Coordinates of C-alpha atoms and ligand atoms in Angstrom, one line a residue:
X280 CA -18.5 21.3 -11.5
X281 CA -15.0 20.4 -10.2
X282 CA -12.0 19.4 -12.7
X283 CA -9.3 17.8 -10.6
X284 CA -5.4 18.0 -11.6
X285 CA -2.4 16.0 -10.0
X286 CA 0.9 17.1 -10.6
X287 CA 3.1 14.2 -11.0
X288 CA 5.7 14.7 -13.9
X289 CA 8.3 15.6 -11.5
X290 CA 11.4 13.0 -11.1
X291 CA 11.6 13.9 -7.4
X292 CA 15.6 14.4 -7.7
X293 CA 16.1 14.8 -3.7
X294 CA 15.0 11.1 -3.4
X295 CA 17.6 9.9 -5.5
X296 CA 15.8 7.3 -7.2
X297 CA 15.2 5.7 -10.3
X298 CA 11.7 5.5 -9.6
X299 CA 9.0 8.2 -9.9
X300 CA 9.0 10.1 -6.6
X301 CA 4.7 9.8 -6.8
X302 CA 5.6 6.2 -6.9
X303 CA 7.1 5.5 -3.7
X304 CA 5.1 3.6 -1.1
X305 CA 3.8 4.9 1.8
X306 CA 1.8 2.4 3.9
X307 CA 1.0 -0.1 0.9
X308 CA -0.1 2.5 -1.4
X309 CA 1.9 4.6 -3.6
X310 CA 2.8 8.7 -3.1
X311 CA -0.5 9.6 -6.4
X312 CA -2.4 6.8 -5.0
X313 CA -2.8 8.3 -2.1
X314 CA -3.7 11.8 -3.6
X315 CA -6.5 10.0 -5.4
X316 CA -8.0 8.6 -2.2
X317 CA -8.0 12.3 -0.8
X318 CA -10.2 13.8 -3.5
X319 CA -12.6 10.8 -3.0
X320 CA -15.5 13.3 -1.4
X321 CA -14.9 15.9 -4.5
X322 CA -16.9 13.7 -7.0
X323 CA -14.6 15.4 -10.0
X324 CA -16.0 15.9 -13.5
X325 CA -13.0 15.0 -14.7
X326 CA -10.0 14.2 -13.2
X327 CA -6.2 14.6 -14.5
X328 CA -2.7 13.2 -13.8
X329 CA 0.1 15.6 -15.4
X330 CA 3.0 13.4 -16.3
X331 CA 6.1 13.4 -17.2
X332 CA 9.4 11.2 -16.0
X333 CA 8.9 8.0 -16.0
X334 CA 4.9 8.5 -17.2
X335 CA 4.1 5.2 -18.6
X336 CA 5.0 3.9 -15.5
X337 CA 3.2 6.2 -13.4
X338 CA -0.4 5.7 -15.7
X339 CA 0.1 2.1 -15.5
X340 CA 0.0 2.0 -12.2
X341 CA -2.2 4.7 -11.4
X342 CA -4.9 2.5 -13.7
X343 CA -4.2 -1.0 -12.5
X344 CA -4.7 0.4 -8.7
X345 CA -8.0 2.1 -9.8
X346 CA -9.3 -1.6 -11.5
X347 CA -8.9 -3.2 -8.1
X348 CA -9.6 -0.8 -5.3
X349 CA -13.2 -0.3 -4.6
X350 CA -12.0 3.0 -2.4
X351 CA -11.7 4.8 -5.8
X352 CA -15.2 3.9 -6.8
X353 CA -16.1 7.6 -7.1
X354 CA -13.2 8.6 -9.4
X355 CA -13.7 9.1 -13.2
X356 CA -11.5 7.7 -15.4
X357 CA -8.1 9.3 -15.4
X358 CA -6.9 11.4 -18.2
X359 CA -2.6 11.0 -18.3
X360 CA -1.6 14.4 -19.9
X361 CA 2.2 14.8 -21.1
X362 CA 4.3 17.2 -19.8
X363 CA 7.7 16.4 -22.0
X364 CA 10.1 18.7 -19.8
X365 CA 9.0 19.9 -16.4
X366 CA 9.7 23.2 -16.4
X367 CA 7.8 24.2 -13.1
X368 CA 4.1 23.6 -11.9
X369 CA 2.5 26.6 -13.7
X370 CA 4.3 25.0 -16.7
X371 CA 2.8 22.1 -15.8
X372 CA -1.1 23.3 -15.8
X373 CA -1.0 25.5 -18.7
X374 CA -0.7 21.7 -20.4
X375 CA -4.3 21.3 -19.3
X376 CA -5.3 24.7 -21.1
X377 CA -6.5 22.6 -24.9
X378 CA -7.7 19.7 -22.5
X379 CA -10.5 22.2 -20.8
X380 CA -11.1 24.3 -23.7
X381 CA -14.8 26.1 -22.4
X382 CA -14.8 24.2 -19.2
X383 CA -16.4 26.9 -16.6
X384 CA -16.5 25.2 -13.6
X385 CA -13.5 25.0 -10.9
X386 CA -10.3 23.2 -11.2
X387 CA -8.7 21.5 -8.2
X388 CA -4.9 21.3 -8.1
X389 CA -3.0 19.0 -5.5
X390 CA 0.7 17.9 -6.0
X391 CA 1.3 14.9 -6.1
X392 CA 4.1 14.3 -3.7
X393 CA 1.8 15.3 -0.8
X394 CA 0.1 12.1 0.4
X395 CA -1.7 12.6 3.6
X396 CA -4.4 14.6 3.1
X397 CA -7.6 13.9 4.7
X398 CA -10.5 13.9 1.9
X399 CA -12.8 15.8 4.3
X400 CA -10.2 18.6 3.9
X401 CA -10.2 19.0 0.5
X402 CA -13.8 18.8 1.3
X403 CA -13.3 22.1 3.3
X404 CA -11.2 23.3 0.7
X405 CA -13.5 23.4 -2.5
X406 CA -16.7 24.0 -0.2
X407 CA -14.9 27.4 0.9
X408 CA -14.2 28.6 -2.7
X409 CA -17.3 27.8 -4.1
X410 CA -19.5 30.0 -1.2
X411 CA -17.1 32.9 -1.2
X412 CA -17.0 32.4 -5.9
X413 CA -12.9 33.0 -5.0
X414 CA -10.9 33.6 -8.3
X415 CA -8.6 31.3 -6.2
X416 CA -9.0 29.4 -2.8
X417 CA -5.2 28.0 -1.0
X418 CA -4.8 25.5 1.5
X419 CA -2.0 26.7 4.0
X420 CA -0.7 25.5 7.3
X421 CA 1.2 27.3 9.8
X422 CA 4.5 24.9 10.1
X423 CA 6.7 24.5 13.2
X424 CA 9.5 24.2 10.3
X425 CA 8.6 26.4 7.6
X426 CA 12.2 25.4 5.3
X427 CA 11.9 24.6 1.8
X428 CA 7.9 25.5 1.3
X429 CA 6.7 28.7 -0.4
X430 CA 5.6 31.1 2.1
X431 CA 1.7 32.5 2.3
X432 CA 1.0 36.4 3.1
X433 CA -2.1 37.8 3.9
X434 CA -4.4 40.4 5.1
X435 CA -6.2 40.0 7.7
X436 CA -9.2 38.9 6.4
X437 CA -7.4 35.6 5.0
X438 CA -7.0 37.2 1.2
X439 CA -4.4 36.6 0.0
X440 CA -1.5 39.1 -0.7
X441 CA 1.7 37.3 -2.1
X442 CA 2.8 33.9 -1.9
X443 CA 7.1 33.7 -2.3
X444 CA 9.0 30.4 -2.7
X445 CA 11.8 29.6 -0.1
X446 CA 14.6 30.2 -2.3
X447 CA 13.1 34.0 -3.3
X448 CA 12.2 34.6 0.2
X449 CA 14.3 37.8 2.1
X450 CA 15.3 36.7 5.3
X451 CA 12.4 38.8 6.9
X452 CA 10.0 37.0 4.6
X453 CA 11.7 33.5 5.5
X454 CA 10.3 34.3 9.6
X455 CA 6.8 33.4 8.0
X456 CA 5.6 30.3 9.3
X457 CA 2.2 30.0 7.0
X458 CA 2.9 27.9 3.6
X459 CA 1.3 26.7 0.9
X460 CA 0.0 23.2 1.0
X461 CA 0.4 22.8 -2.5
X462 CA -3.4 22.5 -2.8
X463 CA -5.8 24.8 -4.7
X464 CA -8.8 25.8 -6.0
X465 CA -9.3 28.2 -9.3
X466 CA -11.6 29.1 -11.3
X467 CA -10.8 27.6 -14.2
X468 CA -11.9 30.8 -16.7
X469 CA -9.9 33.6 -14.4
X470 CA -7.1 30.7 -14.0
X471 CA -6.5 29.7 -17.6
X472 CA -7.1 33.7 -18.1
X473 CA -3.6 34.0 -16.6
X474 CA -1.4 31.4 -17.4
X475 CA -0.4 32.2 -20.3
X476 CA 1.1 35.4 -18.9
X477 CA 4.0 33.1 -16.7
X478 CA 7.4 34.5 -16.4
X479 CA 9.6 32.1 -15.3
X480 CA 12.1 35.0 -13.9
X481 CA 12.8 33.4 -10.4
X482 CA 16.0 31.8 -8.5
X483 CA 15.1 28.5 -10.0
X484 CA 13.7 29.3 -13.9
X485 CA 10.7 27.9 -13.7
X486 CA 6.5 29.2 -14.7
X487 CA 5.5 29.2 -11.4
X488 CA 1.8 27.8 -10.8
X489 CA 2.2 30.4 -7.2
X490 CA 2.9 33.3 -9.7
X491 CA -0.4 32.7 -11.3
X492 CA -2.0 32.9 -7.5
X493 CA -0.6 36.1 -7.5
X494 CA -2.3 37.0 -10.5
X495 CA -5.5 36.3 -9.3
X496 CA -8.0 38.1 -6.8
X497 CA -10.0 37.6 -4.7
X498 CA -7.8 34.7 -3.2
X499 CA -8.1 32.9 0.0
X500 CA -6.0 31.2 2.1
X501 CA -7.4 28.7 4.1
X502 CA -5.8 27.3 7.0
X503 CA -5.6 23.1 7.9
X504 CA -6.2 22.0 11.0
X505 CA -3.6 19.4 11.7
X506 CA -0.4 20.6 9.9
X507 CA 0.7 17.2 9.4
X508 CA -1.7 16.3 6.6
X509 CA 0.4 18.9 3.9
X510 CA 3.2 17.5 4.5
X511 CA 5.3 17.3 1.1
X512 CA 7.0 14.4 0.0
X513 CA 10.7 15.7 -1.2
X514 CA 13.4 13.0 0.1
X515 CA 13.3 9.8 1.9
X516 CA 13.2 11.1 5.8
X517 CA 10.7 12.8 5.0
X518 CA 9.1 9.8 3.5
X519 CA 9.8 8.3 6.4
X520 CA 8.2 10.8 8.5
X521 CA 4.9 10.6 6.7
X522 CA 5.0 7.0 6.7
X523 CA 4.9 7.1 10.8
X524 CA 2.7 9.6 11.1
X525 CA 0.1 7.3 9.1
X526 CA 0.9 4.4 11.1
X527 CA -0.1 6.9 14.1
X528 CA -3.5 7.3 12.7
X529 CA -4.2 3.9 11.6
X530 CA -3.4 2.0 14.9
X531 CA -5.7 4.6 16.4
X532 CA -8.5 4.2 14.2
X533 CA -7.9 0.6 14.7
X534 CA -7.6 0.3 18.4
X535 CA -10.6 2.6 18.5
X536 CA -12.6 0.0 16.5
X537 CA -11.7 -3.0 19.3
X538 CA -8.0 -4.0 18.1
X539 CA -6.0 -5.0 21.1
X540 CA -2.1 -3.8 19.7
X541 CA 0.5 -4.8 21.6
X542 CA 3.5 -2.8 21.6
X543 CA 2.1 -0.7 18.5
X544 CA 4.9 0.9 17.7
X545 CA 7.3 -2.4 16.8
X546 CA 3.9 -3.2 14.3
X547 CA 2.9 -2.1 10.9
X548 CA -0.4 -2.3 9.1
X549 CA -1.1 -1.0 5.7
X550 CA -4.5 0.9 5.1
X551 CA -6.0 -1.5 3.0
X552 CA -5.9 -4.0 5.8
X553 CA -9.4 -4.6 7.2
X554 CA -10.0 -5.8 10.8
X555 CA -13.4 -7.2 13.2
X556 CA -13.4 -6.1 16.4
X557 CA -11.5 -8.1 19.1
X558 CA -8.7 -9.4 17.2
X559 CA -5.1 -9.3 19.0
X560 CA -2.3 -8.0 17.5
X561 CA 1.6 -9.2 18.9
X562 CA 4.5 -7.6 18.8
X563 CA 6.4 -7.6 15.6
X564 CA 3.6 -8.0 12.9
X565 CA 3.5 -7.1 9.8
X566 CA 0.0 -6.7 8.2
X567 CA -0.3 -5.4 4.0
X568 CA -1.8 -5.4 1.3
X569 CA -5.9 -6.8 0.9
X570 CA -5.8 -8.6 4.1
X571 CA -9.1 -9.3 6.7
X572 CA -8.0 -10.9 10.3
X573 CA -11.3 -11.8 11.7
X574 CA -12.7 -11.5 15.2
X575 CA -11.1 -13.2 18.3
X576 CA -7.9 -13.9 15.9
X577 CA -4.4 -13.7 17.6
X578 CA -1.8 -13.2 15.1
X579 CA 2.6 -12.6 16.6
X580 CA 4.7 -12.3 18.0
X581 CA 6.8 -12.3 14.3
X582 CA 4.4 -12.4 12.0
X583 CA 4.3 -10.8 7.9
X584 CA 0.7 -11.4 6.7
X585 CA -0.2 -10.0 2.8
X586 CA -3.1 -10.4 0.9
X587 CA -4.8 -12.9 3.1
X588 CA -7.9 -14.2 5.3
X589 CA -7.6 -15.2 8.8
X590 CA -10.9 -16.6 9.9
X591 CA -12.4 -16.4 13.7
X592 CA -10.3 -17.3 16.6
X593 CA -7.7 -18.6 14.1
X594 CA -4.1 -18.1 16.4
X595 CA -0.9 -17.3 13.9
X596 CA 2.9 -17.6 15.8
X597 CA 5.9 -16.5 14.0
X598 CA 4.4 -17.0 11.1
X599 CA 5.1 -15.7 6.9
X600 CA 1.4 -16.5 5.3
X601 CA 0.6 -14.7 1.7
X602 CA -2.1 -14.4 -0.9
X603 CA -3.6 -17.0 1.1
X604 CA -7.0 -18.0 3.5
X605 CA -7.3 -19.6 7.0
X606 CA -10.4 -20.7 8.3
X607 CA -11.5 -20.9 11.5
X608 CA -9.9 -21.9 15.1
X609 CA -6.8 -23.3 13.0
X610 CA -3.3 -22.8 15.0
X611 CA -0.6 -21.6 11.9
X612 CA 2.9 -21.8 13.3
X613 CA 5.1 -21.7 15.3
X614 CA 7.1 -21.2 11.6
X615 CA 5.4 -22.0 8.8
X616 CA 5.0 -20.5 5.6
X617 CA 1.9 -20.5 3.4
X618 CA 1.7 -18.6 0.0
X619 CA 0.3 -18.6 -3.6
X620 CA -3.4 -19.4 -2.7
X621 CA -3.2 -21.7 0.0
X622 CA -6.5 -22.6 1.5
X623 CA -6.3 -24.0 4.9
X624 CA -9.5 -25.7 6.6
X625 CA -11.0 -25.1 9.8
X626 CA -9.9 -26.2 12.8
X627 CA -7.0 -27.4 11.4
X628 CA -2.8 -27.3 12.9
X629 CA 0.0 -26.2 10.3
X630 CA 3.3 -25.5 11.9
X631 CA 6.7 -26.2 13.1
X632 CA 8.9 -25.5 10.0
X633 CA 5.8 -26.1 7.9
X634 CA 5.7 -24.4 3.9
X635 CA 2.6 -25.0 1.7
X636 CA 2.4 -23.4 -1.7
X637 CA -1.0 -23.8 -3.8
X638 CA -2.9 -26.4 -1.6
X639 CA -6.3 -27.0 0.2
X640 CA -6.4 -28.6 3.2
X641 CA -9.9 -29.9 4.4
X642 CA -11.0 -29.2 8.1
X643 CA -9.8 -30.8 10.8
X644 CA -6.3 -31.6 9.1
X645 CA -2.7 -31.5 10.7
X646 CA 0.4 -31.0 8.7
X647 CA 2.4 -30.4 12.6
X648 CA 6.0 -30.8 11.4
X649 CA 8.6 -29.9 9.2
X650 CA 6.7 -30.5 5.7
X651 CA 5.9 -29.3 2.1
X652 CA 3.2 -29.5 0.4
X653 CA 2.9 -27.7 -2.9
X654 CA -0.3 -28.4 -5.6
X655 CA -2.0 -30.8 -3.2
X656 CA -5.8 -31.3 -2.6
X657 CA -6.2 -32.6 1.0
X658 CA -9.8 -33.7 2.5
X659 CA -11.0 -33.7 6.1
X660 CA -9.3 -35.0 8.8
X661 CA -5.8 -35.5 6.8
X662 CA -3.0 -36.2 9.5
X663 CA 0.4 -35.7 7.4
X664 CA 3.6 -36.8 9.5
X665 CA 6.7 -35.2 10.3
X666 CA 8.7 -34.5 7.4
X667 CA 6.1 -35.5 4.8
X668 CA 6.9 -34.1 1.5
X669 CA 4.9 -33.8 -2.0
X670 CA 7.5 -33.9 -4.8
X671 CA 5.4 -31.9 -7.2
X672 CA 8.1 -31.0 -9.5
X673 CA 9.6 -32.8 -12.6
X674 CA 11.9 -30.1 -13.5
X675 CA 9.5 -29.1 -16.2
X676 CA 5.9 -28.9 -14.9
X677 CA 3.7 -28.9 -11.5
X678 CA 1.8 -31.9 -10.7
X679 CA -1.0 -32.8 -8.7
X680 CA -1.3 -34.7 -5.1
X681 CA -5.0 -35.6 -4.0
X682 CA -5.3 -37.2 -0.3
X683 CA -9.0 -38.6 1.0
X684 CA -10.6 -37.8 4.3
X685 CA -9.2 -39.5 7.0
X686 CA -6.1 -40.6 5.2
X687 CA -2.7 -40.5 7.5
X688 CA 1.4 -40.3 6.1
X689 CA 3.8 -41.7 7.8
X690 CA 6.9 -39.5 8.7
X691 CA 9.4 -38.7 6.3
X692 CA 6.9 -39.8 3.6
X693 CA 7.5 -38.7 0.1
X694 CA 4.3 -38.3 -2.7
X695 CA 5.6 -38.1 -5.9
X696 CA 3.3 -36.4 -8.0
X697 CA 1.2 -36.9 -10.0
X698 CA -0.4 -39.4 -7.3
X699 CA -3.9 -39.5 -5.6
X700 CA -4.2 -41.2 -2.0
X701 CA -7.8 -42.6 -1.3
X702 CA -9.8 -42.2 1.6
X703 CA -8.8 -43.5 5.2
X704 CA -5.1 -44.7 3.5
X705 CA -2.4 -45.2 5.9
X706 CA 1.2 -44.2 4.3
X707 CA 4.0 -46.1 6.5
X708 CA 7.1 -44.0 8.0
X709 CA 9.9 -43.8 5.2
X710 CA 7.6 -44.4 1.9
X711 CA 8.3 -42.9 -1.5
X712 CA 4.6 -43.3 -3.0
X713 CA 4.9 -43.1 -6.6
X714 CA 1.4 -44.8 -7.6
X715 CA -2.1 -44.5 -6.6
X716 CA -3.2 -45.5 -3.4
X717 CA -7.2 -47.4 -3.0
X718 CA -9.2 -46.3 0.0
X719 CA -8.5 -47.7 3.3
X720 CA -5.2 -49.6 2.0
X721 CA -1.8 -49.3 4.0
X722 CA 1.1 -48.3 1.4
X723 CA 4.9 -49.1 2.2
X724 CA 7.2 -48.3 -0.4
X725 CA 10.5 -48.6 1.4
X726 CA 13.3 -51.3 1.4
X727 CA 12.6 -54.3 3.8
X728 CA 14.4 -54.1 6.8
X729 CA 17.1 -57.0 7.4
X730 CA 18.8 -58.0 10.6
X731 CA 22.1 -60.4 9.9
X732 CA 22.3 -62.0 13.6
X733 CA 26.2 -62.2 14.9
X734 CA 27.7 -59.4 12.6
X735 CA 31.2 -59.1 13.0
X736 CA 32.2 -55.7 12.3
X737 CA 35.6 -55.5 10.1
X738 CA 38.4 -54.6 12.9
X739 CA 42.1 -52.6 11.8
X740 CA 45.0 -55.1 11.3
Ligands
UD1_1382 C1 5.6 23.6 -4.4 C2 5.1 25.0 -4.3 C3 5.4 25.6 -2.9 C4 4.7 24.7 -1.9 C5 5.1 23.2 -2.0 C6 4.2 22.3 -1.2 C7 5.4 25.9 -6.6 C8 6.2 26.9 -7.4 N1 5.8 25.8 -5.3 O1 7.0 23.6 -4.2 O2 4.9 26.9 -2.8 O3 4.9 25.2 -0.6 O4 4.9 22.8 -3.4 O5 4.6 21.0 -1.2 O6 4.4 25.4 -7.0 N2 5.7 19.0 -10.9 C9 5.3 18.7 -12.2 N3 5.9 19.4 -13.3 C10 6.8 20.3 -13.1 C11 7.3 20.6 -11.7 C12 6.7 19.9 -10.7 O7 4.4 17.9 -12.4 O8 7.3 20.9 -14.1 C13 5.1 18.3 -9.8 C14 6.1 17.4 -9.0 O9 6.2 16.1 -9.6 C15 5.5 17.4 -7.7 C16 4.7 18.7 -7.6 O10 4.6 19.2 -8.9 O11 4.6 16.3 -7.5 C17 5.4 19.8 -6.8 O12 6.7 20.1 -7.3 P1 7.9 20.3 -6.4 O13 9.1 20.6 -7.4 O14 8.1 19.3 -5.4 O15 7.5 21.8 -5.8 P2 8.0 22.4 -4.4 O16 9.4 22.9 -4.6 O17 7.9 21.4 -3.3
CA1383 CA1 7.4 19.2 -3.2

């Protein structure tokens, strides 16, 4: 039986923020959310986030993430434990000591500032401790730039002999390039045998959870393949870092599963972003949060797409679309703008300076030019003019515009809601339609045109 533990009290000072360090985004996802993926393959007894600065915060968003992500379908419910002053990691597990009273299986420790960590390593990781029964099992890496991480000796057999932080490192010591990950597995008995014991007589004052390794034996130190996934979270270039590193891995999976990117590196796709094969991506896109672009789609150059559905073949052009769905072989763009649940037919042509906020449009409908529509309910075949605009707002509420199939504005037509259209209507150019219109009737709502023949124009004295 595994018991998991994140370490996430921490304010993350080097980031200079008023904002949890575990809380920062890194492709979509936030620093613990991203821990919480990469124990997915542990299937944890129990699993618990150590918090501290900002902790409210951090479980509320921990738990609103977990409701709505089916990638965390294997996690047990969290358990938030309170660490009121952080007074160093070791500190910062003994506050799990009256939470696993008896417990004699093995506890799984992963900071929570280190974000890109693949689950089958952890995998690895607790698979290694449990066939050698460890007292303690490390996950190390041998870094290019060893700076700021505590530093792993061993024998040769991969047990463990000391682990030193950076700052109590001699300068001899400091030539180590193997460090600890962060990531561990203890046997929760021999563990919680020990930490009581913590001394917090280093450079920085603080219990140690490494100092309790050291207590420990047999302990093993097991190296990760690609270095990259320990990487620790302490400031915002390294942030930064991380974050291209898991663009890097996501374009590749991507392009390996029949994405065409062009120019990958000037694109950016979160990993909740789902894609069918043969789909082209532009230059310049911007793909996040729960979005699907579906096969033979061609979305860019200049494109930000969130929370969305673009249907088959469906072509986007320097286009902003979010929380929104596009059906089929419709053409969005060149410039338009669709957001707060707008549902957009198939085969249908929104764009040129285009914005609609909260409205269906049936199949086959084109809103070509330099319109808004917000709260309308549009049938098949609509054709709304240039510069056609539902005035859905009193100043006080949202109201309602409902158009038939087949039904054409005029440009610079303006629907004052609320007001329903009928079927096959024909709205003339200029029109301010502030009543109900009857199927196939033409509306004009304008001021009669009137010629005066000879006009002199006025001329200066
Ligand atoms: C720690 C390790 C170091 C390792 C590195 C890997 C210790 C003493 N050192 O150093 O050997 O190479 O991680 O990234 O463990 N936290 C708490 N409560 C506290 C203190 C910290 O929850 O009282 C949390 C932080 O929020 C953070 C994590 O623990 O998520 C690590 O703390 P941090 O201060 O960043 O440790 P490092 O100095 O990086
Ligand atoms: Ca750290």
């Amino acid at each position: 039986m595994v018991a998991v533990a994140i370490l996430a009290a921490g304010r993350g000072t080097r980031m200079k923020s008023e904002q949890p360090k575990v809380l920062h985004q890194l492709g979509g996802r936030s620093l613990v959310e991203r821990v919480l993926l990469s124990i997915s393959d542990v299937r944890p007894s129990h699993c618990f986030v150590i918090v501290g600065y900002k902790g409210e915060l951090v479980q509320a968003v921990c738990e609103a993430r977990l409701s709505l992500d089916r990638q965390f379908g294997q996690l047990p419910a969290l358990t938030f434990v309170e660490q009121t002053q952080q007074l160093g990691t070791g500190h910062a597990i003994q506050q799990l000591l009256p939470h696993l009273e008896g417990f004699e299986g093995d506890l799984l420790v992963l900071n929570g500032d280190v974000p890109l960590l693949q689950p089958e390593t952890i995998k690895m990781l607790v698979e290694t401790h449990t066939t050698h029964k460890n007292a303690a099992t490390l996950l190390t890496a041998q870094l290019p730039d060893p700076k700021g991480y505590g530093r792993v000796f061993c024998d040769r057999d991969n047990f463990l002999q000391q682990i030193v932080e950076d700052r109590d490192c001699t300068p001899e010591q400091k030539q180590n390039r193997r460090i600890n990950a962060g990531v561990y597995c203890f046997n929760w008995p021999a563990l919680a045998k020990v930490l009581p014991d913590l001394k917090a007589n280093n450079d920085q004052q603080e219990y140690y959870l490494t100092d309790a390794v050291n207590f420990l034996a047999p302990v093993m130190a097991v190296d990760v393949a690609d270095y990259q996934e320990i990487l620790g979270i302490n400031d915002r270039k390294q942030l930064a870092i991380a974050d291209s590193i898991l663009q890097e891995r996501l374009k590749d999976r991507w392009m390996r599963a029949g994405v065409t990117l062009v120019d990958p590196n000037s694109i950016t796709i979160d990993d909740t972003v789902q894609f069918d094969p043969d789909v082209i991506i532009e230059p310049q896109t911007h793909l996040r949060g729960h979005t699907v672009i579906r096969s033979g789609a061609r979305i860019g150059p200049g494109s930000l797409i969130e929370n969305s559905e673009i249907g088959e073949n469906v072509r986007v052009l320097y286009s902003v679309i979010t929380d929104s769905q596009v059906a089929a072989d419709s053409v969005v763009g060149p410039y338009a703008h669709l957001r707060g649940k707008a549902k957009i037919g198939q085969g249908c042509r929104v764009g040129n300076f285009v914005e609609i906020k909260k409205s269906t449009v049936g199949d086959r409908s084109n809103v070509a030019h330099l319109s808004y529509l917000g709260d309308a309910t549009l049938g098949e075949r609509v054709n709304i003019g240039a510069g056609t605009i539902t005035a859905n707002y009193d100043g006080v509420n949202k109201h309602q515009t409902t158009i038939g199939d087949g039904s054409k504005t005029g440009a610079n037509s303006v629907l004052v809601a609320p007001v329903t259209l009928g079927e096959n209507v024909t709205v003339a150019a200029g029109s301010t339609i502030t009543k109900d219109v009857e199927d196939n009737a033409l509306a004009i709502a304008r001021s009669r045109q009137a010629s005066i023949a000879n006009w002199q124009p006025l001329k200066k004295d």
